[in-house]
Coordinates of C-alpha atoms and ligand atoms in Angstrom, one line a residue:
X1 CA 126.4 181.4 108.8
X2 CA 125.0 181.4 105.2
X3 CA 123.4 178.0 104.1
X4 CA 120.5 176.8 101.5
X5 CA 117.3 176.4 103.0
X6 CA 115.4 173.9 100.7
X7 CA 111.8 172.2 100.9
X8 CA 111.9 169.5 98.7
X9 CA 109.6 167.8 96.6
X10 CA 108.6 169.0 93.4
X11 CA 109.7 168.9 89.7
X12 CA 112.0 171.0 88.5
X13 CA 110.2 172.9 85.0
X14 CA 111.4 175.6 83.3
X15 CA 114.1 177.4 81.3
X16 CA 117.5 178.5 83.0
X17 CA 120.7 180.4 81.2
X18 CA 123.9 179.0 81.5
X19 CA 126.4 181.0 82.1
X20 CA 130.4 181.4 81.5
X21 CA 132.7 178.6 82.3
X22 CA 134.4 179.4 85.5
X23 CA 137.3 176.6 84.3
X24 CA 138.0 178.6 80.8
X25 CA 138.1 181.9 82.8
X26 CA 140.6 181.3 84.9
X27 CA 143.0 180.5 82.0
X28 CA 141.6 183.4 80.0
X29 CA 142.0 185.8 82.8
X30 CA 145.7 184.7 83.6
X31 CA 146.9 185.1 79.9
X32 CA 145.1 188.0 79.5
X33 CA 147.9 190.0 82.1
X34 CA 150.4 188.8 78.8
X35 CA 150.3 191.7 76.9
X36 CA 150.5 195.3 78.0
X37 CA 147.1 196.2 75.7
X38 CA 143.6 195.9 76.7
X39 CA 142.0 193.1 77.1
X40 CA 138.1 192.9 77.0
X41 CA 136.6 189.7 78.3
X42 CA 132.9 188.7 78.5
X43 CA 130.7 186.2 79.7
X44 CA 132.6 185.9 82.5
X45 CA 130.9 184.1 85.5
X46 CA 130.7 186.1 88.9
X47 CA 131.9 183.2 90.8
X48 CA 134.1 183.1 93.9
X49 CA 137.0 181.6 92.4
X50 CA 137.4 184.2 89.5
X51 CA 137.0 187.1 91.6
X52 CA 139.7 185.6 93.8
X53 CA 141.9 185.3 90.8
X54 CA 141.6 188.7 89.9
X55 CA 142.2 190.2 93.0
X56 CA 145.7 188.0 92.6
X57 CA 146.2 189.6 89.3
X58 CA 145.5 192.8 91.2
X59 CA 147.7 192.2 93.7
X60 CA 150.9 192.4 91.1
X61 CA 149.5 195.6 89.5
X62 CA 147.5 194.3 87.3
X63 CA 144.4 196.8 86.3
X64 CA 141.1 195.4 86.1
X65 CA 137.6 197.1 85.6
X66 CA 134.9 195.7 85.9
X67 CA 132.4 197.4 83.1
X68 CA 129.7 195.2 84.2
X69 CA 128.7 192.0 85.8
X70 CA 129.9 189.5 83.4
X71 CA 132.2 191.8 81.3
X72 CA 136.0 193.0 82.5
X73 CA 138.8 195.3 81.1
X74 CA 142.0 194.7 81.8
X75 CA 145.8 195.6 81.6
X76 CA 149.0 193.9 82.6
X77 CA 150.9 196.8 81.4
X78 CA 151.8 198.2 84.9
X79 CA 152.9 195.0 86.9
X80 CA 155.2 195.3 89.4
X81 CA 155.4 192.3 91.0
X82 CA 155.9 188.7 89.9
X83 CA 155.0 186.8 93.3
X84 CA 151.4 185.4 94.1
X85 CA 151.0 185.1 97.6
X86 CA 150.0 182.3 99.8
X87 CA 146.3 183.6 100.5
X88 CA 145.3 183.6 97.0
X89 CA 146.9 180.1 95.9
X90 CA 144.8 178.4 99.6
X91 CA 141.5 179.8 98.5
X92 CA 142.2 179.2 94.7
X93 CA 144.4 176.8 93.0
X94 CA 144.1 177.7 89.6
X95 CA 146.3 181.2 90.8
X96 CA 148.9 179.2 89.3
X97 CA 148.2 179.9 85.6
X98 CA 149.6 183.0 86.5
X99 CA 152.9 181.3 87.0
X100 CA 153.2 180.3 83.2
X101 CA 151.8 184.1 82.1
X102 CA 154.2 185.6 84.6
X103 CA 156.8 183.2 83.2
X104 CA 156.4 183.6 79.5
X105 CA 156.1 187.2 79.4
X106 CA 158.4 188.9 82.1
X107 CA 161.0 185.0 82.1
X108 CA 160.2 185.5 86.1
X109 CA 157.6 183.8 88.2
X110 CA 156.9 183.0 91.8
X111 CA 153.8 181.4 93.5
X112 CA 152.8 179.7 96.6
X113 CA 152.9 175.8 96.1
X114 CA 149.4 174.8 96.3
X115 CA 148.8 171.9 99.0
X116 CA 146.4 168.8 98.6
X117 CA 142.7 170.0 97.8
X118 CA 140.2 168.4 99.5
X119 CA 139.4 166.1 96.5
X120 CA 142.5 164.1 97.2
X121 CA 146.3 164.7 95.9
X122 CA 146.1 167.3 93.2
X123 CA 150.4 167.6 91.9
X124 CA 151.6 169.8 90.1
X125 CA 155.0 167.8 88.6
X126 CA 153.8 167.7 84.9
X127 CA 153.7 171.6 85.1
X128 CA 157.5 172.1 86.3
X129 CA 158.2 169.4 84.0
X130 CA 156.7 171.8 81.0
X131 CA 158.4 174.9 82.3
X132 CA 162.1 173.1 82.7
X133 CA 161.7 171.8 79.4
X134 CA 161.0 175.1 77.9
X135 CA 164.3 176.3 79.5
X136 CA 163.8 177.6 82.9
X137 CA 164.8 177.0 86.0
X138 CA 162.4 176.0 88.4
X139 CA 163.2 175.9 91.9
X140 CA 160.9 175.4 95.3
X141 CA 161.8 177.3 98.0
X142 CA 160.0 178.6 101.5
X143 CA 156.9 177.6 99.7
X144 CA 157.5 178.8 96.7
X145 CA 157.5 177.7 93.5
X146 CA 160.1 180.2 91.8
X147 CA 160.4 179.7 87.8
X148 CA 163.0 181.7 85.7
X149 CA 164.1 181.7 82.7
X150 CA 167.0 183.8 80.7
X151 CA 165.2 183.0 77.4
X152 CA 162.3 180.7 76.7
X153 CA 162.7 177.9 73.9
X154 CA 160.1 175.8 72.0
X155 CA 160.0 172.0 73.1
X156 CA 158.8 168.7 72.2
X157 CA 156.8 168.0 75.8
X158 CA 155.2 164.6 76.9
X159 CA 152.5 164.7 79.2
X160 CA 152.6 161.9 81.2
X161 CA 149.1 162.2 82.3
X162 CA 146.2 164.0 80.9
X163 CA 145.8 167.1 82.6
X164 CA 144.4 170.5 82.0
X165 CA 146.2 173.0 83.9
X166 CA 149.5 171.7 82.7
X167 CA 148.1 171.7 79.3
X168 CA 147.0 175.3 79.5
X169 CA 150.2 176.4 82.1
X170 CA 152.5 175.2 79.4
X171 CA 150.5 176.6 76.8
X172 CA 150.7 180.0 78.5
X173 CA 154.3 179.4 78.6
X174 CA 155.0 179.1 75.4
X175 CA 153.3 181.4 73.4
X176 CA 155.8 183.8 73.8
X177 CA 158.9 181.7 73.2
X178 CA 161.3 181.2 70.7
X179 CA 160.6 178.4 68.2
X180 CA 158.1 175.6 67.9
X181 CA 156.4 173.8 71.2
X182 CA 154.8 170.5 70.8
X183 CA 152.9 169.1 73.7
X184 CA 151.8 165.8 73.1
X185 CA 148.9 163.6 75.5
X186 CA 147.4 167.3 76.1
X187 CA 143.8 167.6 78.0
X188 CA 141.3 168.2 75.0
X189 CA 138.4 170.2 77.4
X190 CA 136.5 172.6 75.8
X191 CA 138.1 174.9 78.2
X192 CA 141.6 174.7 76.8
X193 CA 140.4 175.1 73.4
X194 CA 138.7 178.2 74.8
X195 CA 141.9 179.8 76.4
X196 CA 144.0 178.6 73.4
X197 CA 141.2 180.2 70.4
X198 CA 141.9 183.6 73.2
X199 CA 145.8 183.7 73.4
X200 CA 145.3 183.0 69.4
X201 CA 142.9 186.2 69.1
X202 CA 145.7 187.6 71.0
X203 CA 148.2 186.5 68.3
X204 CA 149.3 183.6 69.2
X205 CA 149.9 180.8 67.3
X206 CA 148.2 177.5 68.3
X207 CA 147.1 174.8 66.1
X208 CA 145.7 171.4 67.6
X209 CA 143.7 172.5 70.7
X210 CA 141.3 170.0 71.2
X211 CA 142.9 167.4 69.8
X212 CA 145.8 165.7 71.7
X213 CA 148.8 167.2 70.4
X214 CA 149.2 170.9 70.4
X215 CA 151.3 172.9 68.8
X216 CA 152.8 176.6 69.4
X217 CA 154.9 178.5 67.5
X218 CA 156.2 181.0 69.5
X219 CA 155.3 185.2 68.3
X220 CA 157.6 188.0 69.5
X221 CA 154.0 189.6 71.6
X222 CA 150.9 189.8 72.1
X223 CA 148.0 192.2 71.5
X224 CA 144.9 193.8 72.2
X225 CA 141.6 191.6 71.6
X226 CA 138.1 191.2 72.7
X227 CA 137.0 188.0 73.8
X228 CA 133.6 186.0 75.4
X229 CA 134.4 182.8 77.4
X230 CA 132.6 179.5 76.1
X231 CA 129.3 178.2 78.6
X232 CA 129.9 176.2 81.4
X233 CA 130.0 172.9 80.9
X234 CA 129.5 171.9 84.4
X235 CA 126.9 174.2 85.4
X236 CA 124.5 173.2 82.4
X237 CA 125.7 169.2 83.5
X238 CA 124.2 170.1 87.2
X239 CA 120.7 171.2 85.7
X240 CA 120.6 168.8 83.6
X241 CA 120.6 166.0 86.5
X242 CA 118.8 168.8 88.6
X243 CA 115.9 168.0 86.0
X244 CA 116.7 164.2 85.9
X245 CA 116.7 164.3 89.9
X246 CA 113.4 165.9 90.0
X247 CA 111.7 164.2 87.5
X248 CA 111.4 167.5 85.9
X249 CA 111.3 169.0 82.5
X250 CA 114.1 172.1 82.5
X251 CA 115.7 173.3 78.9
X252 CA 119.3 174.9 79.8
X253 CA 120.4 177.8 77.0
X254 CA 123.2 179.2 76.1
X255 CA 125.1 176.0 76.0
X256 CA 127.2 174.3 73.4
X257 CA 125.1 170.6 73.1
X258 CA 128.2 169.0 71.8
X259 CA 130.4 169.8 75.1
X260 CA 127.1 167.8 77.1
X261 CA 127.3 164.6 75.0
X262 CA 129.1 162.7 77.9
X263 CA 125.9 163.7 80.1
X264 CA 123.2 163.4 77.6
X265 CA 124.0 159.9 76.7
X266 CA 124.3 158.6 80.4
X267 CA 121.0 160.6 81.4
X268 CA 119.4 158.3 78.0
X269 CA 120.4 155.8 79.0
X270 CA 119.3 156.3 82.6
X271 CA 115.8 156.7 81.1
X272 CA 115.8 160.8 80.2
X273 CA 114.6 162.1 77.0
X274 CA 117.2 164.6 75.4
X275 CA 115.9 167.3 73.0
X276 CA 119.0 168.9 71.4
X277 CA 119.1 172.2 69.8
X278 CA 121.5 174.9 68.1
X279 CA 122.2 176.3 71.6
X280 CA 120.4 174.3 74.1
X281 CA 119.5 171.1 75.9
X282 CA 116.0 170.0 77.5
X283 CA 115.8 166.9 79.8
X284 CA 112.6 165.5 80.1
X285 CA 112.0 163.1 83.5
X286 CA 108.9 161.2 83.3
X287 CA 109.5 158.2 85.7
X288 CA 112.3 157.0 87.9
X289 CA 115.3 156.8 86.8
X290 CA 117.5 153.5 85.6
X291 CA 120.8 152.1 87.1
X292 CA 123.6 152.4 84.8
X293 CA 127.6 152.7 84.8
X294 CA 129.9 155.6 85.0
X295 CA 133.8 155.9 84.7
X296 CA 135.1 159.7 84.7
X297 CA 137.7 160.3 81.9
X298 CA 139.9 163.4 80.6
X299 CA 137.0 165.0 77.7
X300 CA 135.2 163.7 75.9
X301 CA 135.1 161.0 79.0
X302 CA 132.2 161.7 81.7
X303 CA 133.5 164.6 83.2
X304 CA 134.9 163.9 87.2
X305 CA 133.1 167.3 87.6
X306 CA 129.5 165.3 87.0
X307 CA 130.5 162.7 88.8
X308 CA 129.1 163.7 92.5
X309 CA 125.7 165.1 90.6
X310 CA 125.5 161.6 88.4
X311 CA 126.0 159.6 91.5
X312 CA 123.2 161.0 93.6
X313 CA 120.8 160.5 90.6
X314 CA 121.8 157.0 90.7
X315 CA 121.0 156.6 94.4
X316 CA 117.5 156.8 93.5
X317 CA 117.7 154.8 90.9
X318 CA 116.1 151.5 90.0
X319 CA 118.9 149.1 90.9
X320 CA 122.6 149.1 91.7
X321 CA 125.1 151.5 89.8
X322 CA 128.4 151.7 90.1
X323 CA 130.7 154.7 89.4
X324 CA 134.4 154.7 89.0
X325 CA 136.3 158.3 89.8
X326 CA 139.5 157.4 88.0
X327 CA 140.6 161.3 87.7
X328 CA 141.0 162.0 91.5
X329 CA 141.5 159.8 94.8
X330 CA 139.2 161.0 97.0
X331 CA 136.0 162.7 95.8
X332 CA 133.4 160.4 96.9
X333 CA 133.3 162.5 100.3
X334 CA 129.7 163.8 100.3
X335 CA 128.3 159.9 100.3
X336 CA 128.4 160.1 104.3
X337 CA 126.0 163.4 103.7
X338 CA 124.0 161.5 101.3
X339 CA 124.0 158.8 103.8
X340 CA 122.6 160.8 106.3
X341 CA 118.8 161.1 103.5
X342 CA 118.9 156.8 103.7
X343 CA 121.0 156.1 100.6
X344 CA 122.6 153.1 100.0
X345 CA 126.1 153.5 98.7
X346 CA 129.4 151.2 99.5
X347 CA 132.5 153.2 98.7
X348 CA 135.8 150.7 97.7
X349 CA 138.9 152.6 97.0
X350 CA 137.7 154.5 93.3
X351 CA 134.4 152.8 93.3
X352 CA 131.3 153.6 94.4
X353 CA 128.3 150.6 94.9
X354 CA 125.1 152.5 94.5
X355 CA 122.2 150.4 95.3
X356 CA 119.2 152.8 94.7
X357 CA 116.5 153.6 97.0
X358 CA 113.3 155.1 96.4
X359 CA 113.3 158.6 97.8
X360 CA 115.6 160.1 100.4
X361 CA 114.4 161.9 103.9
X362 CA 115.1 165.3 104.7
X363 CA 118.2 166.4 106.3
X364 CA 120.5 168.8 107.4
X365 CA 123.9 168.8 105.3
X366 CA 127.6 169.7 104.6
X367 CA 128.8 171.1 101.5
X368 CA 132.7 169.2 101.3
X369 CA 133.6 170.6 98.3
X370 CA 132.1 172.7 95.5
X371 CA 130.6 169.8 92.8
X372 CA 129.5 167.6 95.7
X373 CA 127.7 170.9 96.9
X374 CA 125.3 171.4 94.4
X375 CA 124.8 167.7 94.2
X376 CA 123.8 167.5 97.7
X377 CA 121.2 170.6 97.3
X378 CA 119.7 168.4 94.3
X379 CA 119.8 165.8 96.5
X380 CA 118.1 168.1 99.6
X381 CA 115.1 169.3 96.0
X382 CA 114.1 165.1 95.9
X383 CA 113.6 164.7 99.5
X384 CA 109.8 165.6 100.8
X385 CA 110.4 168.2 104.0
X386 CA 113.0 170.8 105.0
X387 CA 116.5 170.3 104.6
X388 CA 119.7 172.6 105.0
X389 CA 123.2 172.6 103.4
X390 CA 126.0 174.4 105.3
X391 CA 129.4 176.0 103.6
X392 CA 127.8 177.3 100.8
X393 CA 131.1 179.4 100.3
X394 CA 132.4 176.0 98.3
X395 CA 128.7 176.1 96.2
X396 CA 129.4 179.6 95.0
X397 CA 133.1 178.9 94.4
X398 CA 131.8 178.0 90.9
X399 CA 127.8 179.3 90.4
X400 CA 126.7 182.2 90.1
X401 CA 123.3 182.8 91.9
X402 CA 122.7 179.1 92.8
X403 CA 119.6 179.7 94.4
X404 CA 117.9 182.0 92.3
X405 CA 118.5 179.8 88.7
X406 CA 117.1 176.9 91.2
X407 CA 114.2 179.1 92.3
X408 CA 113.5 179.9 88.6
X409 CA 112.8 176.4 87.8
X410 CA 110.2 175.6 90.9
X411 CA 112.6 174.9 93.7
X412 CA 111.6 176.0 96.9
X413 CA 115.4 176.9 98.3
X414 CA 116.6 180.5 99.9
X415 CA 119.6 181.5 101.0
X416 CA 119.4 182.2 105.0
X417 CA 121.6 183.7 107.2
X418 CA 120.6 182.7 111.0
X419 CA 117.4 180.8 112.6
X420 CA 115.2 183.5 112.2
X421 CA 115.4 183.6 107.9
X422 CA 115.3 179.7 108.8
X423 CA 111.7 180.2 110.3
X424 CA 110.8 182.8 107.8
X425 CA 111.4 180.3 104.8
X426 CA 109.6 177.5 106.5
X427 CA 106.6 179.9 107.0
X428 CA 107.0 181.4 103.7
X429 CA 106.7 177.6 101.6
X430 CA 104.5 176.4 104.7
Ligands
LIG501 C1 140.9 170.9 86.2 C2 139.6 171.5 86.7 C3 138.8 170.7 87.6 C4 138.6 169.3 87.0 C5 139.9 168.7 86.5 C6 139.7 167.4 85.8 C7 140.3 173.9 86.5 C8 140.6 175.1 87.3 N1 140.0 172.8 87.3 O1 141.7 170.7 87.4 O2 137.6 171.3 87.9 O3 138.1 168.5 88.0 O4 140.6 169.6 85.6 O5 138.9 167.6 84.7 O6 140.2 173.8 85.3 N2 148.2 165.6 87.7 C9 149.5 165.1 87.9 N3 150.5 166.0 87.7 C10 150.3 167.4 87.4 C11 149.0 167.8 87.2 C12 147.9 166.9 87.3 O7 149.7 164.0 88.1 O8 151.3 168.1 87.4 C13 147.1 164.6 87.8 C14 146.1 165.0 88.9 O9 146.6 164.5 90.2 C15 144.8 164.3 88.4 C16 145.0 164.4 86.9 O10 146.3 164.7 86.6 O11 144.8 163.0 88.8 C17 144.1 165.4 86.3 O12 144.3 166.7 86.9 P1 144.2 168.0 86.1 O13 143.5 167.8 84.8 O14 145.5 168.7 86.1 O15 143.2 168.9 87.0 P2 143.2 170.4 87.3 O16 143.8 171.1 86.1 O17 143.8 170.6 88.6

């Protein structure tokens, strides 16, 4: 079975690219199917979860070619089909954007109810809520979430909690409807002002993205466009603390330094230095690292994405921290894996105690899910010795080529497939 092989130990230096953001994508790709043109899109990560998606979209007719590795062309104009299995929704959640594309341009849509995700109770209320209001008829049956509609009709729509797919499902939704849509308490991410500016290259009209209340005016269809998705936000956090971890020195390009301030400012105050420029960050770490405080917010809150990466910076902090995960009930899973390198962290309900220790021990690890995954590889880069991490598949859910950006900047990881490649590596970096 595929797992990292690391040798920890040195500073992370060096320049890495960022690449697309896997979160934007997924909306992108799903209201891309919306229109019977062409649809170029760029930039587009070649992560797990977005080739899953497309094979979804695939699955309903939807043509897709793939010009290169980050660039696709695709057209909804043959669909056939407006139910998304099962298989796709367990490996994917996000498959259900294609609920409010399917809804809002064919008025039919079917897809497997997703079930819990392994970072606690993920519902999907707000979303129905959206759709019902907008007219149809949403109904849950053998698994199913079936959503129809005879006509689709602007609506004033309250969120009653800030979230992003039910921003961008109900977004999706109404583009294509009659009248004026008004969602109010909307996620502001970067990522739903990246598949809003998209559906509005598209000819949409959306005014407000990134802002709490947007609004929609709905436009009788949509058209051909070209389009490249916005850097991930995520995957230029991880290096960041990747460079923070290490007491490196890594500059990450091709980022937008204003969708990082939430990071920047906690990795200042933690001790980093933070050179800024037009498109890029560079974290300078010159001596441990200081305890601080962290609460994860909707954007421009500290992202719950950072929030495994930020905590195992802390754990080797100077001091006790303490983070609070106030987006999701149960994503402090990878502290018994971090546990296992000698850290010192008390878990209490949404809170995490996080007295610091001064290095952690090699070990072998357990990717849980895909943030706490790359966290516990930069955890696996501090510690002196040989360390593994196992289910990888959850790592490259959401980066592209891991290992390689990592082995750009120093580290000393591999990807292995049995004992043998184990022995190989440990020969190879002695
Ligand atoms: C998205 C991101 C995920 C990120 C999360 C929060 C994608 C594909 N995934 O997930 O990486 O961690 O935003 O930034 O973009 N909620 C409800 N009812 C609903 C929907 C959500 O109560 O109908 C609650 C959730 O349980 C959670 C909160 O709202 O407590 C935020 O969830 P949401 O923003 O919807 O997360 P996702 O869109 O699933």
């Amino acid at each position: 079975m595929e797992q990292y092989a690391i040798k920890g130990g040195n500073p992370l230096v060096g320049e890495v690219e960022i690449g697309g953001a896997k979160n934007a994508a997924l909306g992108v790709l799903a209201a891309a199917i919306m229109t019977d043109d062409t649809v170029i899109v760029d930039n587009l990560p070649d992560v797990r979860d977005i080739n899953v998606l497309m094979n979804a979209m695939e699955s309903i007719g939807v043509v897709i070619n793939r010009t290169d590795r980050h660039t696709v062309k695709i057209n909804g104009s043959m669909i056939h089909g407006f139910v998304i299995e099962d298989e796709f929704i367990k490996k994917i959640r996000a498959s259900y954007y294609l609920l409010g594309a399917l809804l809002g341009k064919y008025k039919h849509g079917e897809v497997a109810l997703p079930g819990g995700c392994n970072i606690g109770s993920r519902k999907i209320d707000l979303h129905i809520k959206g759709f019902k209001a907008l007219g149809a008829e949403v109904k849950i049956e053998h698994g199913l979430i079936i959503a129809k509609a005879e006509k689709l009709k602007g609506a004033h729509i309250y969120l009653d909690t800030v979230s992003v797919g039910a921003t961008i499902n109900i977004m999706l939704a109404a583009v294509l409807a009659e009248g004026k849509t008004v969602i109010e308490n909307a996620a502001k991410e970067p990522h739903v002002v990246d598949v809003a500016n998209f559906l509005n290259s598209m000819g949409a009209n959306i005014k407000g993205a990134g802002t709490d209340v947007v609004r929609i005016t709905g436009v009788p269809r949509l058209h051909a466009t070209e389009y490249s998705i916005i850097p991930d936000q995520i995957e230029a956090g991880t290096f960041m603390l990747a460079a923070a971890i290490t007491k490196g020195d890594v500059t990450v390009k091709n980022v937008i330094p204003k969708h990082l301030e939430s990071t920047s400012a906690k990795l200042i105050e933690m001790g980093c230095q933070i050179e800024e420029s037009d498109d890029a960050v560079r974290v300078v770490a010159s001596r441990r690292l200081e305890s601080t405080q962290v609460k994860t917010l909707p954007y421009p809150g500290f992202p719950t994405d950072m929030q495994p990466q930020i905590s195992v910076a802390l754990a080797l902090a100077q001091g006790t921290s303490i983070v609070t995960e106030s987006i999701f009930d149960n994503r402090f899973k990878y502290v018994d894996e971090l546990a296992k390198m000698g850290s010192d962290i008390k878990v209490e309900g949404n809170t995490a105690i996080i007295a610091g220790v001064k290095h952690f021990t090699s070990a072998n690890l357990t990717a849980p899910d895909l943030r706490a995954g790359a966290a516990l590889v930069l955890a696996c880069l501090t510690a002196e010795g040989f360390s593994t991490v196992e289910d990888i598949k959850y790592i490259e859910r959401g980066y592209e080529d891991f290992h390689i950006k990592l082995q750009g900047l120093g580290a000393q990881i591999d990807k292995v497939e049995s004992d043998k490649d184990l022995q190989k590596f440990k020969f190879k970096v002695g």
